[in-house]
Coordinates of C-alpha atoms in Angstrom, one line a residue:
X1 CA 15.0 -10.5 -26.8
X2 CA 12.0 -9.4 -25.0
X3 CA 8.7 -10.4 -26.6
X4 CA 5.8 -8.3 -25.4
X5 CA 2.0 -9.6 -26.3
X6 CA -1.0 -8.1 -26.0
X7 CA -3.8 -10.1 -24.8
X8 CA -7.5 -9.3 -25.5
X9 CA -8.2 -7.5 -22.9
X10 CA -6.5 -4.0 -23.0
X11 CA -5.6 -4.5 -19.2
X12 CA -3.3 -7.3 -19.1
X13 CA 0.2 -7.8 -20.5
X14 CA 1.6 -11.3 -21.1
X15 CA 5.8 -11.4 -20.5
X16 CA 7.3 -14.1 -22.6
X17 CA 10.6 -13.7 -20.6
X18 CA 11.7 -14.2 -17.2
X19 CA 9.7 -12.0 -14.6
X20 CA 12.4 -11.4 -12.6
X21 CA 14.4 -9.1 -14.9
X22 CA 13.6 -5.5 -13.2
X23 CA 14.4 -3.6 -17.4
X24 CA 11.7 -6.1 -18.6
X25 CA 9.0 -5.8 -15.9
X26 CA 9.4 -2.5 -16.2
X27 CA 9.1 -2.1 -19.7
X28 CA 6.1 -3.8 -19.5
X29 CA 4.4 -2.3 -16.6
X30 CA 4.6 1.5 -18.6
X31 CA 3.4 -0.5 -21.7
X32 CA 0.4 -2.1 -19.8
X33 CA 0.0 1.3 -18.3
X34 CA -0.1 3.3 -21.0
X35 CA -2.8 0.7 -22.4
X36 CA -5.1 1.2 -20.0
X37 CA -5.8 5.2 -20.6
X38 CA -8.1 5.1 -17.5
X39 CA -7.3 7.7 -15.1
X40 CA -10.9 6.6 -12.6
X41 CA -9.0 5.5 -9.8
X42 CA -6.1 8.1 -9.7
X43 CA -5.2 11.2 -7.1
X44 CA -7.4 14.0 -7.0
X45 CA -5.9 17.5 -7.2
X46 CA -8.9 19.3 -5.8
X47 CA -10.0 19.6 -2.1
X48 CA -13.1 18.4 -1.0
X49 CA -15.6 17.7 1.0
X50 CA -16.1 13.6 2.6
X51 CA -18.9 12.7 1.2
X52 CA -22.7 12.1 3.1
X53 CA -24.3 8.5 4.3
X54 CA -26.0 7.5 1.9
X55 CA -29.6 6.1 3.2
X56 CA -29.2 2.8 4.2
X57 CA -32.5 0.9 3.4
X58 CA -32.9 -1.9 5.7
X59 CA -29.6 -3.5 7.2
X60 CA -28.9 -7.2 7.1
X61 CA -27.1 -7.1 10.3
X62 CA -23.7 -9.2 8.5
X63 CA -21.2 -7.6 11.7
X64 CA -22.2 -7.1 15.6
X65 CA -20.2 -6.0 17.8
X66 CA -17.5 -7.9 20.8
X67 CA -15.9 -5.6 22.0
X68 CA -13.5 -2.8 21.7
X69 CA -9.9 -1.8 23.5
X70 CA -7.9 1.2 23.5
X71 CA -10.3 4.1 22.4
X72 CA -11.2 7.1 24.8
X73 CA -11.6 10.0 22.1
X74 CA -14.6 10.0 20.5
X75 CA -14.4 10.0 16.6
X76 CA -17.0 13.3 16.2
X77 CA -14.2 15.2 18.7
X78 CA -11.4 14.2 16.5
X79 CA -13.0 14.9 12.9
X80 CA -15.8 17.7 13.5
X81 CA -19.3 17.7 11.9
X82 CA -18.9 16.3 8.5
X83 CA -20.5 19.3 6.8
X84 CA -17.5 21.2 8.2
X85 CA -14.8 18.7 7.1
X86 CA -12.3 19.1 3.8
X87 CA -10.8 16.3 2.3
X88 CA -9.9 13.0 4.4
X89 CA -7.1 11.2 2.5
X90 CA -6.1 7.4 3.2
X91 CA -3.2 7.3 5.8
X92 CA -0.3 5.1 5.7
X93 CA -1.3 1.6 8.3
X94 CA 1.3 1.2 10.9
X95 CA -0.9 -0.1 14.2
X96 CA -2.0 -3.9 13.7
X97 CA -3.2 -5.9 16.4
X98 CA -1.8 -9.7 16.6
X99 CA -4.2 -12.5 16.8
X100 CA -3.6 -16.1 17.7
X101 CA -5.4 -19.3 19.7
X102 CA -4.4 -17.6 23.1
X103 CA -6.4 -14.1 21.8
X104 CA -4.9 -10.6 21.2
X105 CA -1.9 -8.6 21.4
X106 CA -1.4 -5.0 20.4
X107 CA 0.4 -2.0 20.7
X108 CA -0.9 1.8 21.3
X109 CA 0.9 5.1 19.8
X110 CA 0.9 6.2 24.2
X111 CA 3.8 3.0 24.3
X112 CA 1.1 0.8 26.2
X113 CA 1.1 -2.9 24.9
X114 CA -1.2 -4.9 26.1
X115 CA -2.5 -8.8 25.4
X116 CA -6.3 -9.7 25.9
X117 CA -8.3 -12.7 25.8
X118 CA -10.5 -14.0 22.8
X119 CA -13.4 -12.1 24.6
X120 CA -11.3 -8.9 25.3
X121 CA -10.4 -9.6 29.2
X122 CA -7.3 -7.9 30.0
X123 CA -4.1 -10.6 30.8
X124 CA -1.5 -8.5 31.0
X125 CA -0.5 -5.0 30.4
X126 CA 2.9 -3.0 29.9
X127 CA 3.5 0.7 29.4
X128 CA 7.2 1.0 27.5
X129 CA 9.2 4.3 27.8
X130 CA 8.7 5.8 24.7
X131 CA 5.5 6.3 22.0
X132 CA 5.2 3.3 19.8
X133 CA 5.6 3.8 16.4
X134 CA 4.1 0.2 14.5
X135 CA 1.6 -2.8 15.9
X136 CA 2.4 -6.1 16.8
X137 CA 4.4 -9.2 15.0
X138 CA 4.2 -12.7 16.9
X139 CA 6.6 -15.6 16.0
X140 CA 5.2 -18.9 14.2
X141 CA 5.1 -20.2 18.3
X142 CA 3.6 -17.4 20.0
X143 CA 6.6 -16.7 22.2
X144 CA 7.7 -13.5 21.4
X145 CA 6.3 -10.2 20.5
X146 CA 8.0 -7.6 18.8
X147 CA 7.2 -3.6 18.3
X148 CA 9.2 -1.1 17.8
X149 CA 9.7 2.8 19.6
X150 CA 9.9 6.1 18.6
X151 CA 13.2 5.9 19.1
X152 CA 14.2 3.2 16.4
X153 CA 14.4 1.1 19.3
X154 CA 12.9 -2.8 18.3
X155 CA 11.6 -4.7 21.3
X156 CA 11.0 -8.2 22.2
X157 CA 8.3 -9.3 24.7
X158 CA 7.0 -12.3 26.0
X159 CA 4.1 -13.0 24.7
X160 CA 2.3 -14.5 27.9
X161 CA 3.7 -12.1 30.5
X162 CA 5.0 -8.8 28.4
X163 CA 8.2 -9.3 30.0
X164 CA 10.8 -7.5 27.9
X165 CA 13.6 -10.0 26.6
X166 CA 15.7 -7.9 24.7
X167 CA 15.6 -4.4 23.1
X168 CA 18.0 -4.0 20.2
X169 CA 18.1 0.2 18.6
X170 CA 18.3 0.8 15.4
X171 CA 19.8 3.2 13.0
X172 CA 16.0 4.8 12.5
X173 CA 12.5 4.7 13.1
X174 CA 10.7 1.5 12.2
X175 CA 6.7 2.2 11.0
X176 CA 5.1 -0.6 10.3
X177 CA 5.1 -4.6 11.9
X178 CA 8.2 -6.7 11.7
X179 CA 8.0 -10.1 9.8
X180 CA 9.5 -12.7 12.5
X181 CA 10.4 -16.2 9.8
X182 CA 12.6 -18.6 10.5
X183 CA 14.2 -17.2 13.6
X184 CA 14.8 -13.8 11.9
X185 CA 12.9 -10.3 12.9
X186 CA 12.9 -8.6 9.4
X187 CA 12.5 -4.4 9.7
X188 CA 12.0 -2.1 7.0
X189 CA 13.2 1.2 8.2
X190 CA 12.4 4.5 7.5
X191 CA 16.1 5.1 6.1
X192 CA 15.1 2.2 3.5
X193 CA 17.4 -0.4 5.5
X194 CA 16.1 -3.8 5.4
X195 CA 17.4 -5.3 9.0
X196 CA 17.5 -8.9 10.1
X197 CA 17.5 -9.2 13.6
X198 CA 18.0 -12.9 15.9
X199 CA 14.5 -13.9 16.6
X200 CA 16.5 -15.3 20.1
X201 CA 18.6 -12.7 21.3
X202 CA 18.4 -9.4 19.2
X203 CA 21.7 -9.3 17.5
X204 CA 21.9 -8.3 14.1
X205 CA 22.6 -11.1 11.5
X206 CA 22.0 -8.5 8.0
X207 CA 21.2 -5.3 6.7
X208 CA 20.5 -4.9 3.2
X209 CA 20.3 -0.9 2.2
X210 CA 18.0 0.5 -0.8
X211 CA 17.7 3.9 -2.0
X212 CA 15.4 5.8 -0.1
X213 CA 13.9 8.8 -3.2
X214 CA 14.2 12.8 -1.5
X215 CA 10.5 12.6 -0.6
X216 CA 8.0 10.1 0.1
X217 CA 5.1 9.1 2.1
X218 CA 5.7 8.3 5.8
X219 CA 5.1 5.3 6.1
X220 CA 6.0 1.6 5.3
X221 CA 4.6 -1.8 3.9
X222 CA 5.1 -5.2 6.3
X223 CA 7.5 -7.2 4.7
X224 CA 5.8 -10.5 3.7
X225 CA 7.1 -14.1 2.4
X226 CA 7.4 -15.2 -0.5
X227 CA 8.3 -18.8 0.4
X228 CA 9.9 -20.1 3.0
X229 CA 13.9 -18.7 2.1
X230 CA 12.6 -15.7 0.4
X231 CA 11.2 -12.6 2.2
X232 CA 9.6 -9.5 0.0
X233 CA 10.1 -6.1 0.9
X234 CA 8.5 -2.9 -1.0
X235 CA 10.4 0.2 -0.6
X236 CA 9.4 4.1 -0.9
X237 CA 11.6 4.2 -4.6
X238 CA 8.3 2.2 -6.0
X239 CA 10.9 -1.4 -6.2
X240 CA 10.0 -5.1 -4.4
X241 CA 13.4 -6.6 -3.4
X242 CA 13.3 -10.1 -2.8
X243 CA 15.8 -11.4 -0.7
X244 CA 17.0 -14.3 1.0
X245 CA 15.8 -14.6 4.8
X246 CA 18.6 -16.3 6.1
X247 CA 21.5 -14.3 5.0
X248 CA 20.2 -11.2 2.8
X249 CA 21.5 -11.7 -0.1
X250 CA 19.2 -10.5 -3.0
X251 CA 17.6 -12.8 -5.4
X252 CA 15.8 -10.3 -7.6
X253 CA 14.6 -6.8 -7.2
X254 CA 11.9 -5.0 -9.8
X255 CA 10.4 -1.4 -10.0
X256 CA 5.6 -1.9 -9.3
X257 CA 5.1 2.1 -8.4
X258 CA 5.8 4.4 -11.5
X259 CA 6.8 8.0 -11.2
X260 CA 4.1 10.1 -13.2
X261 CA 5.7 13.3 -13.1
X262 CA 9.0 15.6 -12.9
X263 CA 8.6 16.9 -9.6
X264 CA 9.3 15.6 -6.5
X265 CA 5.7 15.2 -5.4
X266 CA 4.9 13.8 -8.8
X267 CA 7.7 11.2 -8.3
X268 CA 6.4 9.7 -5.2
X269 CA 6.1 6.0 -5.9
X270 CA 5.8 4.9 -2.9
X271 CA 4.4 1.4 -1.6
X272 CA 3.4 1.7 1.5
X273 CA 0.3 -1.0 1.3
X274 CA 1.6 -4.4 2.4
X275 CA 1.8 -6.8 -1.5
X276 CA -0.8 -9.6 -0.7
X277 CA 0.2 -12.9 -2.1
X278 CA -3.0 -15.2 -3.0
X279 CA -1.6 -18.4 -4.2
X280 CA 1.0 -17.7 -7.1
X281 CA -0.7 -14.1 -7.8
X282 CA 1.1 -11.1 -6.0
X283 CA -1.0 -7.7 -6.0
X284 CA 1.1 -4.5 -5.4
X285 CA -0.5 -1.2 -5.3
X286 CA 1.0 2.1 -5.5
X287 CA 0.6 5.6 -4.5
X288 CA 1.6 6.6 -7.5
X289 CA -1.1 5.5 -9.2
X290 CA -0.9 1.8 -10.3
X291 CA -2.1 -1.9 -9.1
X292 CA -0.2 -4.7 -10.4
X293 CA -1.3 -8.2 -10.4
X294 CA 1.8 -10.5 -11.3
X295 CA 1.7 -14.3 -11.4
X296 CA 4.7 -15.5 -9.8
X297 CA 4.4 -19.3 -11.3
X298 CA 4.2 -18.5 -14.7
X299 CA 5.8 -15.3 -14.7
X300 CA 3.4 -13.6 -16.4
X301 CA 1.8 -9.2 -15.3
X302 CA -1.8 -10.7 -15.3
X303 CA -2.9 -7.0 -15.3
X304 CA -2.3 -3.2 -14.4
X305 CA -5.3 -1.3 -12.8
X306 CA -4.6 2.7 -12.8
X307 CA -5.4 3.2 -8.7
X308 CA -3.6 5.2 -6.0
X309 CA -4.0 3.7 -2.6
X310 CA -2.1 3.6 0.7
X311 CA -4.0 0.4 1.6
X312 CA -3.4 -3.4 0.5
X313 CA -5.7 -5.3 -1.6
X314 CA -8.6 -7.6 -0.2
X315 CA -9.0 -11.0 -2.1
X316 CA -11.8 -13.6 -2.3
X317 CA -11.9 -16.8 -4.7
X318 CA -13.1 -14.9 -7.6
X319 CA -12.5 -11.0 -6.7
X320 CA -9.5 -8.2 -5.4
X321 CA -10.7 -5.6 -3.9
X322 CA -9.3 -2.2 -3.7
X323 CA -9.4 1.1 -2.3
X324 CA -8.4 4.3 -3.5
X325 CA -6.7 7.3 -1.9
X326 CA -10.2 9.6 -3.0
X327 CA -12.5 7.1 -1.7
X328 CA -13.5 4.8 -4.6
X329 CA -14.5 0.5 -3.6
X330 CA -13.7 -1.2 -6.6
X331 CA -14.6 -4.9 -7.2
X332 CA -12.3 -6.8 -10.1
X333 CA -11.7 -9.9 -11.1
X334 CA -8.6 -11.3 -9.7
X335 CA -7.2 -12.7 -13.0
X336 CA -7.9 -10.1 -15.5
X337 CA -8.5 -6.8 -13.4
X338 CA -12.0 -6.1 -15.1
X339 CA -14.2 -4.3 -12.8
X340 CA -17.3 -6.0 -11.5
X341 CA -18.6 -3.0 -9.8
X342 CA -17.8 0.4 -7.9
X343 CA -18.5 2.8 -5.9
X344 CA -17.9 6.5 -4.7
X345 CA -20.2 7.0 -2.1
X346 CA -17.6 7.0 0.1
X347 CA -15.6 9.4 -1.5
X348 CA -12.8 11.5 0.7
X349 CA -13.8 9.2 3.9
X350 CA -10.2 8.5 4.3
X351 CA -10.9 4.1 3.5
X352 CA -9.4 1.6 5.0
X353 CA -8.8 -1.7 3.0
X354 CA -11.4 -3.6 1.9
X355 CA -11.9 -7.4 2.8
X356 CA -14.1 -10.1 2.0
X357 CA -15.9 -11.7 4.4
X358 CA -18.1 -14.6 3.1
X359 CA -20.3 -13.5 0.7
X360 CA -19.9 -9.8 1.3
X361 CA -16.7 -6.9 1.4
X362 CA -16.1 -4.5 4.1
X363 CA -14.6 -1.3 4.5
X364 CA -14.1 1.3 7.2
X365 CA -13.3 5.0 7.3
X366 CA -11.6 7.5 9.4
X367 CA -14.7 9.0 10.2
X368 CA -15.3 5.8 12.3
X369 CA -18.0 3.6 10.0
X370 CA -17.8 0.4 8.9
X371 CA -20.0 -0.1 5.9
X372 CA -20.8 -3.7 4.8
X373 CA -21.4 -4.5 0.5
X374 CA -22.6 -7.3 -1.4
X375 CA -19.6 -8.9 -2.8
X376 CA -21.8 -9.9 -6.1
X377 CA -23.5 -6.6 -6.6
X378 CA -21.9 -4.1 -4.6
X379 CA -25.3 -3.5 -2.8
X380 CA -24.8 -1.5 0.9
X381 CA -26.5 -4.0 2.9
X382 CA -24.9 -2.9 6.5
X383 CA -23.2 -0.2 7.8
X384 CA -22.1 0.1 11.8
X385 CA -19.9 2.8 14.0
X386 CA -17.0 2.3 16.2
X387 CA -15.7 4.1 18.7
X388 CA -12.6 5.0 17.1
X389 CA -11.4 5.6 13.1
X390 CA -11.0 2.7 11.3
X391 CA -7.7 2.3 9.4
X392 CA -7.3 -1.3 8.8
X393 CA -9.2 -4.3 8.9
X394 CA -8.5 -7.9 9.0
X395 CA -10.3 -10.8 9.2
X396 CA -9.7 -13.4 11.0
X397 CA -11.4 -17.0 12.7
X398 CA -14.9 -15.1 11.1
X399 CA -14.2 -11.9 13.2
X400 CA -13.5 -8.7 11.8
X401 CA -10.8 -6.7 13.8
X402 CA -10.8 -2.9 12.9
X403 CA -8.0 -0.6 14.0
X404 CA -7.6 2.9 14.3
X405 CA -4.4 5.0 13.5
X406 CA -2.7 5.2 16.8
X407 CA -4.0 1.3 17.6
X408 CA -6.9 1.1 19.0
X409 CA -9.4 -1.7 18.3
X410 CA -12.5 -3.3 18.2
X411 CA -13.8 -6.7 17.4
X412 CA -16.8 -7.9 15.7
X413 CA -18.9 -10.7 15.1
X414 CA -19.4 -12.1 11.5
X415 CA -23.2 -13.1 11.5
X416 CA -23.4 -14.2 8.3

């Protein structure tokens, strides 16, 4: 029997049984939802307008910028005047640029890849056949490099010359950046087919095949591990399937994204932000409408957060951050999911995620700002412009990389 308990708070859930059974975590994720009865953070069915800069007071000068790489359309010729804009909506992350000791490595949507130093200088640069259709992944070593074509086609390059090693075509497209693990390339493709792929030669060790729902977002989450045997991968029918790297067999599979409604476009549960594991808690968010914090040690739903998002989770010591498909910034406490602070002032800017750098959060938008809080407050203490959108952001050796949607990037300086 399945013992559900309600804790204090009105946001968390506490499982007395095993996590891993998919009827139970269910069970409990439409209980915890239903608890919530907040509907702050969900879709909007209306159209409008981004919304105005609001006046910055004095900046604090947190980011400056290094340099940037792959951008030759301004953002004003993309997006128009603001005043004449509708809507901007979060779009699904596919480009991410590679980082490690040697500097950078990304791909471009034209089929250029190119690797630069850690000051930006050019070291090599290949243009493939066909468009590109995710960024880079980089082994544990920094040998290889993998992306994938528009043609399902998933490529491995050296990572110090771009030589092609092997090109292995697969039964679809591939939109987002392989995990490469213990000498296997893991692919989620658009079809829902999990592929492993020898990190080595190309040849196909597994395919595991989930059920891809009759609509969904296009686009896909990174696959992530879980440990060192057990690789995570969330799917566009709302589910996390965990499964064992070396051979595929799965070890458990559970439902985070919740269908709210009888139609196909209500049913979209996508996940297409990546889960984000911070110790033993793993935070999933949904398009569908729900972020779940899970601790995987315990095996306890720490909380449910009603939020609709395209974009992973940013975490600090103390805080998740999260962003929202209409342009909310919400600051909660990682363990319980009570807010700290938000914003909307950003609302319909098409966000990026959000992550924590020091003692401050950062977020970008498609309009091509990067705008700097106080973790503590949620002040606006900086704000900056690229030259290109910003749809993702990591952060990385105290630089912030932010990347647009068809891969360009630029990198900046944390000052403080």
């Amino acid at each position: 029997m399945t013992t559900i308990t309600t804790k204090s708070t009105p946001l968390s859930t506490k499982l007395s049984t095993n996590l891993m059974k998919p009827a139970v975590f269910v069970t409990a994720l439409v209980v915890a939802m239903t608890l919530t009865g907040c509907d702050k953070f969900k879709k909007s069915d209306n159209v409008h307008k981004p919304a105005a800069l609001v006046k910055l007071a004095s900046s604090q000068n947190v980011i400056s910028p290094l340099f940037s790489q792959g951008s030759n359309t301004k953002v004003s010729q993309r997006f128009g005047s603001l005043r004449n804009k509708t809507t901007i909506s979060q779009q699904p992350t596919a480009f991410r640029v590679a980082y490690d000791n040697n500097g950078y490595v990304n791909a471009l949507a034209d089929g250029s890849v190119q690797a630069f130093d850690g000051q930006g200088k050019v070291l090599w640069s290949i243009k493939l056949k066909q468009g590109l259709m995710s960024g880079v992944a980089l082994d544990e070593q920094s040998r290889v490099a993998v992306v994938s074509d528009s043609k399902g086609v998933i490529i491995a390059l050296d990572r110090m010359t771009g030589k092609v090693i092997w090109q292995t075509p697969l039964d679809t497209v591939t939109l987002s950046p392989a995990l490469i693990s213990q000498n296997r390339v893991i692919t989620l493709g658009n079809d829902g087919k999990i592929s492993a792929l020898s990190l080595e030669s190309g040849a196909p060790i597994w395919t595991f095949n989930t059920q891809n729902p009759n609509l969904s977002i296009r686009g896909s989450a990174t696959p992530i591990l879980f440990n060192r045997n057990t690789v995570l991968v969330s799917t566009a029918d709302g589910r996390i399937h965990a499964l064992n790297i070396d051979n595929g067999v799965p070890i458990w599979s559970k439902r985070f994204g919740i269908s709210t409604g009888s139609s196909d476009i209500e049913k979209i549960s996508d996940i297409d932000a990546t889960p984000v594991l911070d110790g033993n808690m793993l935070y999933v968010v949904s398009y569908s409408g729900q972020l779940v914090a899970a601790d995987m040690a315990s095996q306890q739903l720490s909380f449910v957060k009603e939020l609709a998002s395209l974009k992973s989770v940013g975490t600090d010591d103390s805080q998740v951050y999260a962003t929202s498909l209409d342009g909310e910034l919400v600051a909660m406490d990682k363990m319980t999911g009570t807010v700290n602070w938000q914003t909307d002032n950003l609302s319909y800017r098409g966000l990026s995620n959000a992550v924590s750098i020091g003692n401050y959060v950062v977020v970008g938008d498609a309009m091509g700002y990067l705008h700097v809080y106080d973790r503590a407050s949620g002040a606006l203490v900086d704000r900056k412009q690229a030259k290109s959108d910003v749809a993702v952001l990591q952060f990385i050796n105290n630089r912030l990389i932010a990347q647009s949607a068809n891969g360009a990037f630029s990198v900046w300086q944390v000052n403080r």
